Amino acid sequence: QVQLAESGGGSVQAGGSLRLSCEYTYRTASMGWFRQALGKEREGVARIRSDGRTTYTNSVQGRFTISLDNGRKTLYLQMNSLKPEDTAMYYCGASMYSDSWSRFSHWGQGTQVTVSS
């Protein structure tokens, strides 16, 4: 079973940047980042499939970049131009066999991102 461990969250002012990291034990068909704000459902933010194709949710397009270093077994999420509405717990996730938001089934413990106005 794939193991995931996030790091890199923190507090930042609006307009600032953060980079999240996720160490994983092995690469799966699709790996990505989700977030869950207080009182809301978890939502997909960005994912990258095994051939490198990336997908982003509309609200982060152009501001966030997902990347992966398989040599280091680390997944990244570079977050720029952060907004207060980006505040959430961010989770690294893995989908074993499919590149689809709904097929992610393995999760890290989460890392908090707080953006102040």
mmCIF file of N, CA, C and O in Angstrom, residues 12-16 35 59 63-64 80-87 90 113-117:
data_model
loop_
_atom_site.group_PDB
_atom_site.id
_atom_site.type_symbol
_atom_site.label_atom_id
_atom_site.label_comp_id
_atom_site.label_asym_id
_atom_site.label_seq_id
_atom_site.Cartn_x
_atom_site.Cartn_y
_atom_site.Cartn_z
ATOM 1 N N VAL A 12 0.564 32.405 5.448
ATOM 2 C CA VAL A 12 1.127 33.373 4.520
ATOM 3 C C VAL A 12 0.084 34.449 4.248
ATOM 4 O O VAL A 12 -1.127 34.208 4.385
ATOM 5 N N GLN A 13 0.544 35.625 3.877
ATOM 6 C CA GLN A 13 -0.385 36.689 3.507
ATOM 7 C C GLN A 13 -0.856 36.509 2.069
ATOM 8 O O GLN A 13 -0.170 35.896 1.247
ATOM 9 N N ALA A 14 -1.999 37.076 1.792
ATOM 10 C CA ALA A 14 -2.543 37.025 0.432
ATOM 11 C C ALA A 14 -1.505 37.561 -0.562
ATOM 12 O O ALA A 14 -0.834 38.564 -0.286
ATOM 13 N N GLY A 15 -1.397 36.863 -1.683
ATOM 14 C CA GLY A 15 -0.408 37.221 -2.689
ATOM 15 C C GLY A 15 0.908 36.487 -2.544
ATOM 16 O O GLY A 15 1.752 36.529 -3.442
ATOM 17 N N GLY A 16 1.085 35.818 -1.421
ATOM 18 C CA GLY A 16 2.313 35.100 -1.159
ATOM 19 C C GLY A 16 2.339 33.727 -1.805
ATOM 20 O O GLY A 16 1.420 33.341 -2.532
ATOM 21 N N ARG A 35 -7.861 19.434 -1.179
ATOM 22 C CA ARG A 35 -7.949 20.303 -0.014
ATOM 23 C C ARG A 35 -9.350 20.253 0.565
ATOM 24 O O ARG A 35 -10.324 19.954 -0.125
ATOM 25 N N SER A 59 -10.258 27.024 -10.150
ATOM 26 C CA SER A 59 -9.935 28.125 -9.235
ATOM 27 C C SER A 59 -8.435 28.300 -8.989
ATOM 28 O O SER A 59 -8.019 29.355 -8.484
ATOM 29 N N ARG A 63 -2.172 29.628 -11.184
ATOM 30 C CA ARG A 63 -1.541 30.033 -9.917
ATOM 31 C C ARG A 63 -0.775 28.883 -9.267
ATOM 32 O O ARG A 63 0.254 29.116 -8.631
ATOM 33 N N PHE A 64 -1.270 27.681 -9.415
ATOM 34 C CA PHE A 64 -0.656 26.507 -8.788
ATOM 35 C C PHE A 64 -0.003 25.645 -9.879
ATOM 36 O O PHE A 64 -0.506 25.561 -11.002
ATOM 37 N N ASN A 80 1.253 29.918 -5.901
ATOM 38 C CA ASN A 80 1.566 31.336 -6.016
ATOM 39 C C ASN A 80 0.283 32.154 -5.968
ATOM 40 O O ASN A 80 -0.809 31.632 -6.159
ATOM 41 N N SER A 81 0.440 33.448 -5.732
ATOM 42 C CA SER A 81 -0.711 34.365 -5.708
ATOM 43 C C SER A 81 -1.820 33.810 -4.827
ATOM 44 O O SER A 81 -2.997 33.787 -5.212
ATOM 45 N N LEU A 82 -1.462 33.396 -3.651
ATOM 46 C CA LEU A 82 -2.425 32.771 -2.752
ATOM 47 C C LEU A 82 -3.508 33.746 -2.313
ATOM 48 O O LEU A 82 -3.257 34.950 -2.151
ATOM 49 N N LYS A 83 -4.701 33.208 -2.142
ATOM 50 C CA LYS A 83 -5.871 33.981 -1.742
ATOM 51 C C LYS A 83 -6.426 33.427 -0.431
ATOM 52 O O LYS A 83 -6.223 32.232 -0.138
ATOM 53 N N PRO A 84 -7.142 34.232 0.319
ATOM 54 C CA PRO A 84 -7.744 33.710 1.565
ATOM 55 C C PRO A 84 -8.611 32.474 1.333
ATOM 56 O O PRO A 84 -8.653 31.579 2.188
ATOM 57 N N GLU A 85 -9.258 32.391 0.171
ATOM 58 C CA GLU A 85 -10.110 31.238 -0.107
ATOM 59 C C GLU A 85 -9.316 29.970 -0.389
ATOM 60 O O GLU A 85 -9.895 28.895 -0.540
ATOM 61 N N ASP A 86 -7.992 30.057 -0.453
ATOM 62 C CA ASP A 86 -7.151 28.872 -0.569
ATOM 63 C C ASP A 86 -6.887 28.234 0.787
ATOM 64 O O ASP A 86 -6.290 27.147 0.859
ATOM 65 N N THR A 87 -7.306 28.891 1.842
ATOM 66 C CA THR A 87 -7.113 28.352 3.181
ATOM 67 C C THR A 87 -7.832 27.012 3.332
ATOM 68 O O THR A 87 -9.032 26.914 3.065
ATOM 69 N N TYR A 90 -4.557 20.642 3.234
ATOM 70 C CA TYR A 90 -4.185 20.082 1.942
ATOM 71 C C TYR A 90 -3.692 18.648 2.124
ATOM 72 O O TYR A 90 -2.854 18.377 2.998
ATOM 73 N N VAL A 113 -2.764 24.954 5.326
ATOM 74 C CA VAL A 113 -2.382 26.189 4.653
ATOM 75 C C VAL A 113 -3.368 27.273 5.065
ATOM 76 O O VAL A 113 -4.578 27.087 4.936
ATOM 77 N N THR A 114 -2.856 28.374 5.578
ATOM 78 C CA THR A 114 -3.699 29.484 6.006
ATOM 79 C C THR A 114 -3.232 30.753 5.309
ATOM 80 O O THR A 114 -2.053 31.114 5.393
ATOM 81 N N VAL A 115 -4.153 31.411 4.611
ATOM 82 C CA VAL A 115 -3.836 32.631 3.887
ATOM 83 C C VAL A 115 -4.636 33.766 4.495
ATOM 84 O O VAL A 115 -5.865 33.721 4.528
ATOM 85 N N SER A 116 -3.953 34.780 4.973
ATOM 86 C CA SER A 116 -4.615 35.910 5.604
ATOM 87 C C SER A 116 -4.685 37.095 4.640
ATOM 88 O O SER A 116 -3.800 37.287 3.803
ATOM 89 N N SER A 117 -5.738 37.879 4.801
ATOM 90 C CA SER A 117 -5.933 39.028 3.901
ATOM 91 C C SER A 117 -5.226 40.270 4.424
ATOM 92 O O SER A 117 -4.750 40.312 5.546
#
